[in-house]
PDB file of C-alpha atoms in Angstrom:
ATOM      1  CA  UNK A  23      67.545  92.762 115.189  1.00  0.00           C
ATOM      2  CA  UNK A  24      70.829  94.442 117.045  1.00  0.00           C
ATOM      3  CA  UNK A  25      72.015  96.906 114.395  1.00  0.00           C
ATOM      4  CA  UNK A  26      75.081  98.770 115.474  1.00  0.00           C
ATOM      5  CA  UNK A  27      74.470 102.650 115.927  1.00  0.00           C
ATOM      6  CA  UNK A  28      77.707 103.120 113.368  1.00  0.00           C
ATOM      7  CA  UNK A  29      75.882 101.076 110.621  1.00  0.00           C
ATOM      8  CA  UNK A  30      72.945 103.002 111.156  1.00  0.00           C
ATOM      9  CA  UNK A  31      74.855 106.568 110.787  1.00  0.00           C
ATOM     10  CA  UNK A  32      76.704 105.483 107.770  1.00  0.00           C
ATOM     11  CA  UNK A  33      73.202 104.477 106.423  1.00  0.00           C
ATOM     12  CA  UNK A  34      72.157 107.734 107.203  1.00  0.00           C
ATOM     13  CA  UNK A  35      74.547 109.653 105.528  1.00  0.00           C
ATOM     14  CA  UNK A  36      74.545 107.298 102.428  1.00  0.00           C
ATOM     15  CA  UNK A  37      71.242 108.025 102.084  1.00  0.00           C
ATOM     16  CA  UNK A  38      71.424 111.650 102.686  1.00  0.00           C
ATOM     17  CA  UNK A  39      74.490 112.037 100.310  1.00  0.00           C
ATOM     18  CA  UNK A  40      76.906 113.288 102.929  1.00  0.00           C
ATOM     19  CA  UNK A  41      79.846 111.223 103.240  1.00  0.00           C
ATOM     20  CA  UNK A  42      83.041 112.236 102.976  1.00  0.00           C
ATOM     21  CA  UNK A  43      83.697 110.991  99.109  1.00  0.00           C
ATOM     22  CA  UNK A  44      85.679 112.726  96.633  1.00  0.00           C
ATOM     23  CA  UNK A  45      83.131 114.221  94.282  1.00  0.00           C
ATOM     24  CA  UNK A  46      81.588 115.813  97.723  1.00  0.00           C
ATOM     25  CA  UNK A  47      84.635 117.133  98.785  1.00  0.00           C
ATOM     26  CA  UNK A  48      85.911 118.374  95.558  1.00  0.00           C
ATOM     27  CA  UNK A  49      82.517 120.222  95.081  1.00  0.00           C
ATOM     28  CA  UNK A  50      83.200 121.832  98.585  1.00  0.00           C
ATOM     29  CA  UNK A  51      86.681 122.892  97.492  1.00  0.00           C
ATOM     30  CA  UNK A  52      88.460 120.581 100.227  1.00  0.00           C
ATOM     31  CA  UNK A  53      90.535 118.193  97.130  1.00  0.00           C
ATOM     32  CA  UNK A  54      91.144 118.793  94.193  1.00  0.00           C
ATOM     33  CA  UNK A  55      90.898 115.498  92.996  1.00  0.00           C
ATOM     34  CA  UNK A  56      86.977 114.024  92.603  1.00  0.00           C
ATOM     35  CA  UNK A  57      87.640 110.533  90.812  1.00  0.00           C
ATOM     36  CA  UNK A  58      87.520 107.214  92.634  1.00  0.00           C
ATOM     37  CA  UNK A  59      90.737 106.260  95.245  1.00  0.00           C
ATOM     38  CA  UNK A  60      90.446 102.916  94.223  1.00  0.00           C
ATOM     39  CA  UNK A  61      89.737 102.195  90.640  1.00  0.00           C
ATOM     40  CA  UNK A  62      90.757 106.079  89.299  1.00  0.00           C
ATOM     41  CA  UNK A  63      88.098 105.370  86.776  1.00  0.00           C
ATOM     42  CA  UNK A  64      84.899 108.078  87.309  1.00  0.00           C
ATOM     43  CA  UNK A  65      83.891 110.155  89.884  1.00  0.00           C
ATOM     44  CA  UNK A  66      83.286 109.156  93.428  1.00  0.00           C
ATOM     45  CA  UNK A  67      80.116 110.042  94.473  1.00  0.00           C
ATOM     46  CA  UNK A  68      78.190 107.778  96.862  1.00  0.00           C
ATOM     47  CA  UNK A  69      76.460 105.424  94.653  1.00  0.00           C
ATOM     48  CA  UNK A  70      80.397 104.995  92.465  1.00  0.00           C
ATOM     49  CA  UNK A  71      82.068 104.528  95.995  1.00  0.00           C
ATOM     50  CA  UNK A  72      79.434 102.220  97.623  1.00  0.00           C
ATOM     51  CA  UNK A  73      77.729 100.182  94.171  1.00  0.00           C
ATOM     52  CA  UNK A  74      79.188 101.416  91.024  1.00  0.00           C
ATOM     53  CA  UNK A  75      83.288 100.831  91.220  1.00  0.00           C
ATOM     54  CA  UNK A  76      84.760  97.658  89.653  1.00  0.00           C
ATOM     55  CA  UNK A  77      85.427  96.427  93.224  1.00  0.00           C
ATOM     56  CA  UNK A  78      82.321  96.801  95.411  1.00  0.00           C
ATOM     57  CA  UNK A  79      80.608  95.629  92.250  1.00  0.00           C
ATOM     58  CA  UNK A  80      82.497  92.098  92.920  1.00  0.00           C
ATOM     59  CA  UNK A  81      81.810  92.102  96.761  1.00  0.00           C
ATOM     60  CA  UNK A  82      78.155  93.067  96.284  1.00  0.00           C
ATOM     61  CA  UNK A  83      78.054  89.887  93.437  1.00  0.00           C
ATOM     62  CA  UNK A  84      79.673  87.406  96.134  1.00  0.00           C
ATOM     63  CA  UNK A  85      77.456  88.522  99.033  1.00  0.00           C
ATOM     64  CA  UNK A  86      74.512  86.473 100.128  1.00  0.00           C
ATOM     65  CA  UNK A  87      72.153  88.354  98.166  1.00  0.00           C
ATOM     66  CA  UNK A  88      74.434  88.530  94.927  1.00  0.00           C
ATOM     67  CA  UNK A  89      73.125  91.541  93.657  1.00  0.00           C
ATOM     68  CA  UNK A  90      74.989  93.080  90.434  1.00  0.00           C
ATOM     69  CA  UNK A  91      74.248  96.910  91.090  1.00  0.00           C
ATOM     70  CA  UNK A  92      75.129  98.647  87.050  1.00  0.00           C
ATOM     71  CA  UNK A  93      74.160 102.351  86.148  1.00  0.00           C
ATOM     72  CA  UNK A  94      71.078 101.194  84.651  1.00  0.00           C
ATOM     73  CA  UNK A  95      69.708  99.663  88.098  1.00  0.00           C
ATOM     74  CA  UNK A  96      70.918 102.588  90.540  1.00  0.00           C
ATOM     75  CA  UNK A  97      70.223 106.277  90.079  1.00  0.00           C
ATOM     76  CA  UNK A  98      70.595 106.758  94.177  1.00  0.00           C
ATOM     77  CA  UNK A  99      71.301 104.816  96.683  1.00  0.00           C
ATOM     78  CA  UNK A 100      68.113 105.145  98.990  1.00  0.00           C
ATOM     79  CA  UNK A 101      66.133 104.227  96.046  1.00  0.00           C
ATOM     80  CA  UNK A 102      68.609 101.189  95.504  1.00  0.00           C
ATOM     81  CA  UNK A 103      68.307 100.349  99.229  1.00  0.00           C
ATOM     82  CA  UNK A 104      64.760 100.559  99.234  1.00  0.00           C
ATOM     83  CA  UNK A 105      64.536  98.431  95.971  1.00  0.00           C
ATOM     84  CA  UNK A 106      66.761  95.407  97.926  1.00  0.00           C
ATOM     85  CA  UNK A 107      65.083  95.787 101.134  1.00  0.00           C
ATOM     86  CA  UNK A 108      61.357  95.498  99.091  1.00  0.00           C
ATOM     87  CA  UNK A 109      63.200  92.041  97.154  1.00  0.00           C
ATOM     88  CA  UNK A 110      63.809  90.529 100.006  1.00  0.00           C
ATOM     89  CA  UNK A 111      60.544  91.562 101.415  1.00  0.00           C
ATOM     90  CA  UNK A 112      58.986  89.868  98.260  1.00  0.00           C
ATOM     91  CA  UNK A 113      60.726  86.832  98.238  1.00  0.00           C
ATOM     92  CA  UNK A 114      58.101  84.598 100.024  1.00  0.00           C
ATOM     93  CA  UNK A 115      55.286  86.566  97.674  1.00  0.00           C
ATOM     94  CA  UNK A 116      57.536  85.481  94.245  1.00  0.00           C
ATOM     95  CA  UNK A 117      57.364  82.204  95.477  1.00  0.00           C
ATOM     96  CA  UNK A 118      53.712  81.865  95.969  1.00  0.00           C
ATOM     97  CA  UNK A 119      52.966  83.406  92.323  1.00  0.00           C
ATOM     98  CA  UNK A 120      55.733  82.061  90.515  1.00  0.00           C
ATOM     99  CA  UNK A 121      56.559  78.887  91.912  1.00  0.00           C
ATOM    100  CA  UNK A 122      52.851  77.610  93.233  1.00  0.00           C
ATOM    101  CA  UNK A 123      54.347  77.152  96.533  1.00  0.00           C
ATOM    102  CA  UNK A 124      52.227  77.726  99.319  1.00  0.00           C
ATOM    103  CA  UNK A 125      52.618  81.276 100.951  1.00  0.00           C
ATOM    104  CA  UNK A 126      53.667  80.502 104.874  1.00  0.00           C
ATOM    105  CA  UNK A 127      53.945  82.619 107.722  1.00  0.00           C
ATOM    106  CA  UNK A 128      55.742  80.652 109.183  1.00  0.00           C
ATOM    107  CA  UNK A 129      58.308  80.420 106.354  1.00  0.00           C
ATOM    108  CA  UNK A 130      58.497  84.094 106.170  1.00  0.00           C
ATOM    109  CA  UNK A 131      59.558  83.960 109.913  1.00  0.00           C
ATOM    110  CA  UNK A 132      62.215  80.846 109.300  1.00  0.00           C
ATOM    111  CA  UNK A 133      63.614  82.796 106.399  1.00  0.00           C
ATOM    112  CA  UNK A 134      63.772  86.048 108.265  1.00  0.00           C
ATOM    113  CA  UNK A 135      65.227  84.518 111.471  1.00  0.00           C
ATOM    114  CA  UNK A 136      68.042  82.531 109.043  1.00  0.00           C
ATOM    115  CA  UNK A 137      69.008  86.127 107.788  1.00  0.00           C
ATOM    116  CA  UNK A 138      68.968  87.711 111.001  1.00  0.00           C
ATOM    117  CA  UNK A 139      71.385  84.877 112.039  1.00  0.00           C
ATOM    118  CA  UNK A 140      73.751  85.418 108.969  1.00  0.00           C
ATOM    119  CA  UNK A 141      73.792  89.014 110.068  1.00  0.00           C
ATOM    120  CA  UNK A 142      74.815  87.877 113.778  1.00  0.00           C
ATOM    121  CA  UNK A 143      77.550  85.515 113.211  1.00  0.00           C
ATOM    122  CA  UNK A 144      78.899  88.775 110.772  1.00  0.00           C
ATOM    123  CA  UNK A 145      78.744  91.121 113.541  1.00  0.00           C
ATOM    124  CA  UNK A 146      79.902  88.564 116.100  1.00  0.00           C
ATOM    125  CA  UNK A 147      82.888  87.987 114.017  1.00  0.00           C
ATOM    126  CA  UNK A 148      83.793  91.435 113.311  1.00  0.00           C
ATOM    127  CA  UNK A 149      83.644  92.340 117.389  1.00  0.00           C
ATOM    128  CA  UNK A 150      85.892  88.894 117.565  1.00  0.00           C
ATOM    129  CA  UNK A 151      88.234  90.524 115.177  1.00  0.00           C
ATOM    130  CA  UNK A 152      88.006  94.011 117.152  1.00  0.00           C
ATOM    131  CA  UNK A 153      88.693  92.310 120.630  1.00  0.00           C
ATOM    132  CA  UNK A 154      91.822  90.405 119.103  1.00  0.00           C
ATOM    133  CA  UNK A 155      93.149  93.742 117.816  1.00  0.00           C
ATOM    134  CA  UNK A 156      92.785  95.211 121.358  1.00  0.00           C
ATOM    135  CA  UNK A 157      94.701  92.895 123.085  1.00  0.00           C
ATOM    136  CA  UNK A 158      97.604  93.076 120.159  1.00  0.00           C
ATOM    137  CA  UNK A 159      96.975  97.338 120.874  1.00  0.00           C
ATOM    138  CA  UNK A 160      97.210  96.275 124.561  1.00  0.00           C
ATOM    139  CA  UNK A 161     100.426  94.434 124.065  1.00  0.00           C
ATOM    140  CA  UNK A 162     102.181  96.631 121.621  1.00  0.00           C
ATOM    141  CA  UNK A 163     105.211  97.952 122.464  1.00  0.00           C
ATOM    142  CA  UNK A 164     106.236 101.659 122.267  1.00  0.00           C
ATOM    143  CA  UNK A 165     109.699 101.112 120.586  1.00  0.00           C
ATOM    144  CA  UNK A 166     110.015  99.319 117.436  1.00  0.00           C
ATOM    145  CA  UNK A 167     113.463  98.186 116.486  1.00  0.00           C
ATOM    146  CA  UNK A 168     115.424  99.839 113.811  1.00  0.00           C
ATOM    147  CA  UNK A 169     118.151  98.200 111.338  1.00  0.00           C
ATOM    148  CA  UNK A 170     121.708  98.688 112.476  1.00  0.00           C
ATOM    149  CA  UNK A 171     122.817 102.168 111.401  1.00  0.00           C
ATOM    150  CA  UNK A 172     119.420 104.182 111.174  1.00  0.00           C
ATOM    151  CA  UNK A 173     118.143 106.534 112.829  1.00  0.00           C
ATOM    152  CA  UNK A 174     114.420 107.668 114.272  1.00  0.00           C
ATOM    153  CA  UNK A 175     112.868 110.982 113.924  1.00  0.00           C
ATOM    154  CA  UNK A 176     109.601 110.603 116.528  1.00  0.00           C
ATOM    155  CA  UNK A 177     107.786 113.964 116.331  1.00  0.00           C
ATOM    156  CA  UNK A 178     104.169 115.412 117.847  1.00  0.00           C
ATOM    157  CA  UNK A 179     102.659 118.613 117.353  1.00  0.00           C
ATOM    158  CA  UNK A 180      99.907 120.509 119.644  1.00  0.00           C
ATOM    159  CA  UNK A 181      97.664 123.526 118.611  1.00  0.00           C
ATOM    160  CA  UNK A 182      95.327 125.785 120.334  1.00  0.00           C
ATOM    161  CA  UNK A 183      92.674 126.793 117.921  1.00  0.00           C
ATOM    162  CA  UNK A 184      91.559 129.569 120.382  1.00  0.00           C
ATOM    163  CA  UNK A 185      94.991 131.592 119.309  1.00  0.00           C
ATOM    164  CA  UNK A 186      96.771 129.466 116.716  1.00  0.00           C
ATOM    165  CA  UNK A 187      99.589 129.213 118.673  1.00  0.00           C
ATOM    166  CA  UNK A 188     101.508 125.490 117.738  1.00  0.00           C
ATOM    167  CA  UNK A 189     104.143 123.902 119.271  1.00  0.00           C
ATOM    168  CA  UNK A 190     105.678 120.663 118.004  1.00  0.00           C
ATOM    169  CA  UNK A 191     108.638 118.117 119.284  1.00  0.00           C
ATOM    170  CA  UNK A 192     111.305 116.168 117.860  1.00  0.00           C
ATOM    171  CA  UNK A 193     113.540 113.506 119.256  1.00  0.00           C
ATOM    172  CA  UNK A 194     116.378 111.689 117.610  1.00  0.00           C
ATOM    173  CA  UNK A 195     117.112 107.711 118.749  1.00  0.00           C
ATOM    174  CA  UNK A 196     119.540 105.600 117.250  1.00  0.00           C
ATOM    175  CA  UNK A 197     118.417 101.666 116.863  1.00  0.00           C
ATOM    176  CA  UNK A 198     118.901 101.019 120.619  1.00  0.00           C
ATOM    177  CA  UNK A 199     117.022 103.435 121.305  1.00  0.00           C
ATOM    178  CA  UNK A 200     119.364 105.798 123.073  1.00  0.00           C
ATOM    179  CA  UNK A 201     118.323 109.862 122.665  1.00  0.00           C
ATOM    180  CA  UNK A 202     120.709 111.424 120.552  1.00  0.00           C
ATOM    181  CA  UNK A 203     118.964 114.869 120.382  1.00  0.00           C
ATOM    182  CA  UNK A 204     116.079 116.729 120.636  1.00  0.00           C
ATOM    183  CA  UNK A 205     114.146 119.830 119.714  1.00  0.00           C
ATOM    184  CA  UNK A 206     111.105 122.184 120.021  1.00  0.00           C
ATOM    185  CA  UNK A 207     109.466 124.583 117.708  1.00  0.00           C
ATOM    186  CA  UNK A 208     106.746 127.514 118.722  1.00  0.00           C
ATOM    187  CA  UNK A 209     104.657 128.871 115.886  1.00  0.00           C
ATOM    188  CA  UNK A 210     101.567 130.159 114.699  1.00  0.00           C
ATOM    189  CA  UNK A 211      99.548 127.867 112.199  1.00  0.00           C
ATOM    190  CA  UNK A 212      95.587 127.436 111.059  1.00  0.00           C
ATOM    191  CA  UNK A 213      94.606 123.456 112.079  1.00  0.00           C
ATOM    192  CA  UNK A 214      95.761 120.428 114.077  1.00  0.00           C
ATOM    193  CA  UNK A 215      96.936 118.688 111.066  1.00  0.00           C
ATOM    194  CA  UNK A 216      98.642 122.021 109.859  1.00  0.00           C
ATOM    195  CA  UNK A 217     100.905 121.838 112.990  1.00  0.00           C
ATOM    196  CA  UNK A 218     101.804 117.968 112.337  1.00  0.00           C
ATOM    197  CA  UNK A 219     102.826 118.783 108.802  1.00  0.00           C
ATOM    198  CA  UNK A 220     104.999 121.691 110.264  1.00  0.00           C
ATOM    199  CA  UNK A 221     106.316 119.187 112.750  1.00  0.00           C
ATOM    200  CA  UNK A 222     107.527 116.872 109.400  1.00  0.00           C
ATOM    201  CA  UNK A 223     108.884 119.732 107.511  1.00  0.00           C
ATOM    202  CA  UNK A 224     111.041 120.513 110.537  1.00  0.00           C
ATOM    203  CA  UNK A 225     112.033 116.818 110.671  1.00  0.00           C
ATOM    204  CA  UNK A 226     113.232 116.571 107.598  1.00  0.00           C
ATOM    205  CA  UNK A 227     114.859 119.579 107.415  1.00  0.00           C
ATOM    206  CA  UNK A 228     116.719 118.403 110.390  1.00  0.00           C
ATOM    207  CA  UNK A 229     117.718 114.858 108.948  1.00  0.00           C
ATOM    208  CA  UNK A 230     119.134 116.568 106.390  1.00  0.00           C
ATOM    209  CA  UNK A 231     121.303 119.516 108.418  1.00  0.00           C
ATOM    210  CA  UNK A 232     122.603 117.082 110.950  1.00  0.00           C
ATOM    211  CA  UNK A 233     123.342 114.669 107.908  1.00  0.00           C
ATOM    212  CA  UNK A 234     122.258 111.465 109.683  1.00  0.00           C
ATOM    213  CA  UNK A 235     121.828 109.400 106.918  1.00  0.00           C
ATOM    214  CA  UNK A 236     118.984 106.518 107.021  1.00  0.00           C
ATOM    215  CA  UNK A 237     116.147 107.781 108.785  1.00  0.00           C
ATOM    216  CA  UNK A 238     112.908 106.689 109.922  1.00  0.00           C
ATOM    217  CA  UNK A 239     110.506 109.828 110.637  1.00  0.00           C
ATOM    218  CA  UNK A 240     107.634 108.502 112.928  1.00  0.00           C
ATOM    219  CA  UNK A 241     104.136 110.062 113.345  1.00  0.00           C
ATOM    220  CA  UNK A 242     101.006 109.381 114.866  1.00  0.00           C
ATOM    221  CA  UNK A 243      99.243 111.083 112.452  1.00  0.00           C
ATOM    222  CA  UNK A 244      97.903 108.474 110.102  1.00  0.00           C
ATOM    223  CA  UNK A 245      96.518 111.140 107.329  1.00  0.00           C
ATOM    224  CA  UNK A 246      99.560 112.884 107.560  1.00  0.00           C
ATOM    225  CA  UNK A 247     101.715 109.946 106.008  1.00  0.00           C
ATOM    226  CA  UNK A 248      98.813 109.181 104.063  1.00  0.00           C
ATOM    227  CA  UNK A 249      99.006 112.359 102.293  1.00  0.00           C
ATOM    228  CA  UNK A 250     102.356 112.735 101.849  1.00  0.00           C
ATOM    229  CA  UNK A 251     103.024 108.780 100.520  1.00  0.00           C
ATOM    230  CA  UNK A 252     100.135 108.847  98.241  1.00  0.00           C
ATOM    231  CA  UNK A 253     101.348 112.671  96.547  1.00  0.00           C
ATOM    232  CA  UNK A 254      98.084 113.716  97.177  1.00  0.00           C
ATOM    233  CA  UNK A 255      97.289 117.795  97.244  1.00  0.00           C
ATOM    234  CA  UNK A 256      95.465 119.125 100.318  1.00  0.00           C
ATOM    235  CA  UNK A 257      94.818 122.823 100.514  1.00  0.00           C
ATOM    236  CA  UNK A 258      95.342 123.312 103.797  1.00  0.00           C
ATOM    237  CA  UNK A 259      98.881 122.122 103.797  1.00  0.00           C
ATOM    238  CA  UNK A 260      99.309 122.334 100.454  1.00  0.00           C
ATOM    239  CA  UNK A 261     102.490 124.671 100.342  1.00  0.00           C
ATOM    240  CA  UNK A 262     104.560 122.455 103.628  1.00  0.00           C
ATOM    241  CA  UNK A 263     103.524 119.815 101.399  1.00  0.00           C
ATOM    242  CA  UNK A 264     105.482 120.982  98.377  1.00  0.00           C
ATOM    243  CA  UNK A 265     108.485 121.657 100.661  1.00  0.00           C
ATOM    244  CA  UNK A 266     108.184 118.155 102.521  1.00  0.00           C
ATOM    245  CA  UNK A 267     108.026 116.482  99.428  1.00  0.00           C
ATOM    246  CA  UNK A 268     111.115 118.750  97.690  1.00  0.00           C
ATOM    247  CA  UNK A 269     113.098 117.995 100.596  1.00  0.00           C
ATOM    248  CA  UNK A 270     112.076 114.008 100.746  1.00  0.00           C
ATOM    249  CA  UNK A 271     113.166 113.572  96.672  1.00  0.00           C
ATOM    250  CA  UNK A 272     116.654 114.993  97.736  1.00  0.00           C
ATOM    251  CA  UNK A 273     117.037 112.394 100.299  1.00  0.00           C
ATOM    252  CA  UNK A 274     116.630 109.284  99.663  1.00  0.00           C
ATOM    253  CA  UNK A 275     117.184 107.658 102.725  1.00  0.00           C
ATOM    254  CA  UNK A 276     114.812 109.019 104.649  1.00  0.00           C
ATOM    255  CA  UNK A 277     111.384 107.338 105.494  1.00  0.00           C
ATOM    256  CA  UNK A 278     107.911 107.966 106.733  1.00  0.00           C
ATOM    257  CA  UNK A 279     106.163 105.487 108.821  1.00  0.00           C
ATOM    258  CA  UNK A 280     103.029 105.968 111.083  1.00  0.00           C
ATOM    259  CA  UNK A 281     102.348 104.940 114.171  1.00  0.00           C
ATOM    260  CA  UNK A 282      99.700 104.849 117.361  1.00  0.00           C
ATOM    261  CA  UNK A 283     100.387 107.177 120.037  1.00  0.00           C
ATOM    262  CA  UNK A 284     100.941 104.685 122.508  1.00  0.00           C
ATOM    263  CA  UNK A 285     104.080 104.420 120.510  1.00  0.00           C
ATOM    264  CA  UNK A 286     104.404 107.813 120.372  1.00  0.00           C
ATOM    265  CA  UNK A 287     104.434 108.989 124.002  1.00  0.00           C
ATOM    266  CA  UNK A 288     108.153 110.555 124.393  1.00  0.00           C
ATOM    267  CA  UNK A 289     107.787 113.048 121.470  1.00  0.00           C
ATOM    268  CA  UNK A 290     104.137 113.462 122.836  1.00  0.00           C
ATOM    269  CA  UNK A 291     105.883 114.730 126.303  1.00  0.00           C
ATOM    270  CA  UNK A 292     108.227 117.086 125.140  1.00  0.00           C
ATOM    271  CA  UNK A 293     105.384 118.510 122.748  1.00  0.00           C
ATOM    272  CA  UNK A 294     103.230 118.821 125.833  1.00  0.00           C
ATOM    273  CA  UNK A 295     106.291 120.363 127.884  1.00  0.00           C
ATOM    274  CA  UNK A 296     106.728 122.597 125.085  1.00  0.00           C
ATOM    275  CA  UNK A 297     103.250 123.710 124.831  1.00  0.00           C
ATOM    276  CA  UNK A 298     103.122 124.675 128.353  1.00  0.00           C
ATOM    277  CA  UNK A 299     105.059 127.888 127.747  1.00  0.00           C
ATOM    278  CA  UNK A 300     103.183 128.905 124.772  1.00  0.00           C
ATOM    279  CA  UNK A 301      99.527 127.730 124.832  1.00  0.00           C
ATOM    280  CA  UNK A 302      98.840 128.183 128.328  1.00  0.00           C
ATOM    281  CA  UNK A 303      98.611 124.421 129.304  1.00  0.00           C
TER     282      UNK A 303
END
């Protein structure tokens, strides 16, 4: 059976206990937060995240094999996987002593093939759903329309983690998309995602000096807005977060949106022209 190599790594790690859930990154001091994102009920460890929480608990119950996973049945989840994998092994077997029916190879193999079809037409339809989201990626456009009267922030940052040296762009558009104004900012910071929040703080602190009003900052970093809509703490940005968010509750008219970096590319240029004369690109 064609298993994609993703399933099979997030398998993996399930099994080895090293995805990237809250309980495992509170324990290695990364949040500071180790309950469940989606229920905020207990901890999420693997087994809460993946069998446990109110919610996977009702898509396990209306999958094909409408399993009920509780904390009585699952103390890990390889020995939870193993205990499915061995049910539906035993099927045909439960049949024979329970139900007198005669025990068939050739039912096993019917009832095996039927399950590897389920498991096709689920994968089939997923890269469906992938290819239709290309072409919609392929098609997008790299300037989406703003109300009459706002204003868009698009900013990009770059870092070098060889020196720390950052360098991040703004530009200003109005809602046709004319360039107002733009600006660049050299500095010295400790991560990638560091250098975008830098890039927001120095957004928003711009908004609010030139006084524009409604304003749309755009980013194409996706945790980023992420963080800073949800309030969550992250210790590596933790204090530009408390100045981002200061800044954002004393304007209310200014917005955070995401967006791919196809749809980023001019703020991506003048970050890379910027760049040039500090990290050596």
């Amino acid at each position: 059976m064609h298993i994609p190599q993703k399933l099979k790594i997030f398998l993996w790690k399930a099994c080895h206990n090293i995805l990237a859930m809250n309980y495992n990154l509170f324990i290695r001091k990364i949040v500071k937060n180790s309950t469940c994102s989606i229920c905020q009920e207990a901890e999420e460890t693997v087994e809460y995240a993946l069998l446990l929480c109110p919610w996977t608990r009702a898509v396990w119950f209306g999958s094909q094999i409408q399993c009920s996973p509780t904390p009585n049945n699952v103390t890990s989840f390889t020995k939870w996987l193993l205990a499915i994998v061995n049910r539906l092994k035993a099927d045909d077997g439960n049949s024979f002593i329970f139900q007198h029916k005669q025990l068939s190879p050739k039912t096993t193999i019917i009832t095996t093939t039927s399950k590897e079809a389920e498991f096709r037409q689920s994968t089939e339809q997923k890269e469906k759903v992938k290819e239709v989201a290309n072409n919609r990626h392929r098609k997008q456009i790299t300037w989406r329309p703003l109300p009459d009267g706002w204003m868009k922030i698009s900013i990009d940052a770059a870092f070098d983690k060889e020196t720390g040296q950052a360098a991040s762009a703004a530009v200003i558009r109005n809602c046709d998309s004319k360039v107002l104004y733009g600006s660049t900012m050299n500095f010295k910071t400790i991560s990638p995602l560091a250098a975008e929040a830098h890039a927001m703080r120095d957004a928003v602190i711009l908004s609010k000096n030139l006084q524009l009003g409604r304003c749309l900052i755009e980013t194409d970093s996706l945790v980023l807005v992420q963080t800073i809509k949800s309030r969550n703490k992250f210790w590596e940005i933790d204090a530009v977060l408390k100045d981002i968010f200061e800044l954002i509750n004393n304007q209310s008219e200014v917005g955070l949106t995401w967006t791919p970096k196809k749809g980023n590319e001019l703020a991506h240029k003048v970050t890379e022209m910027a760049s040039l004369r500090v990290l050596g690109r």
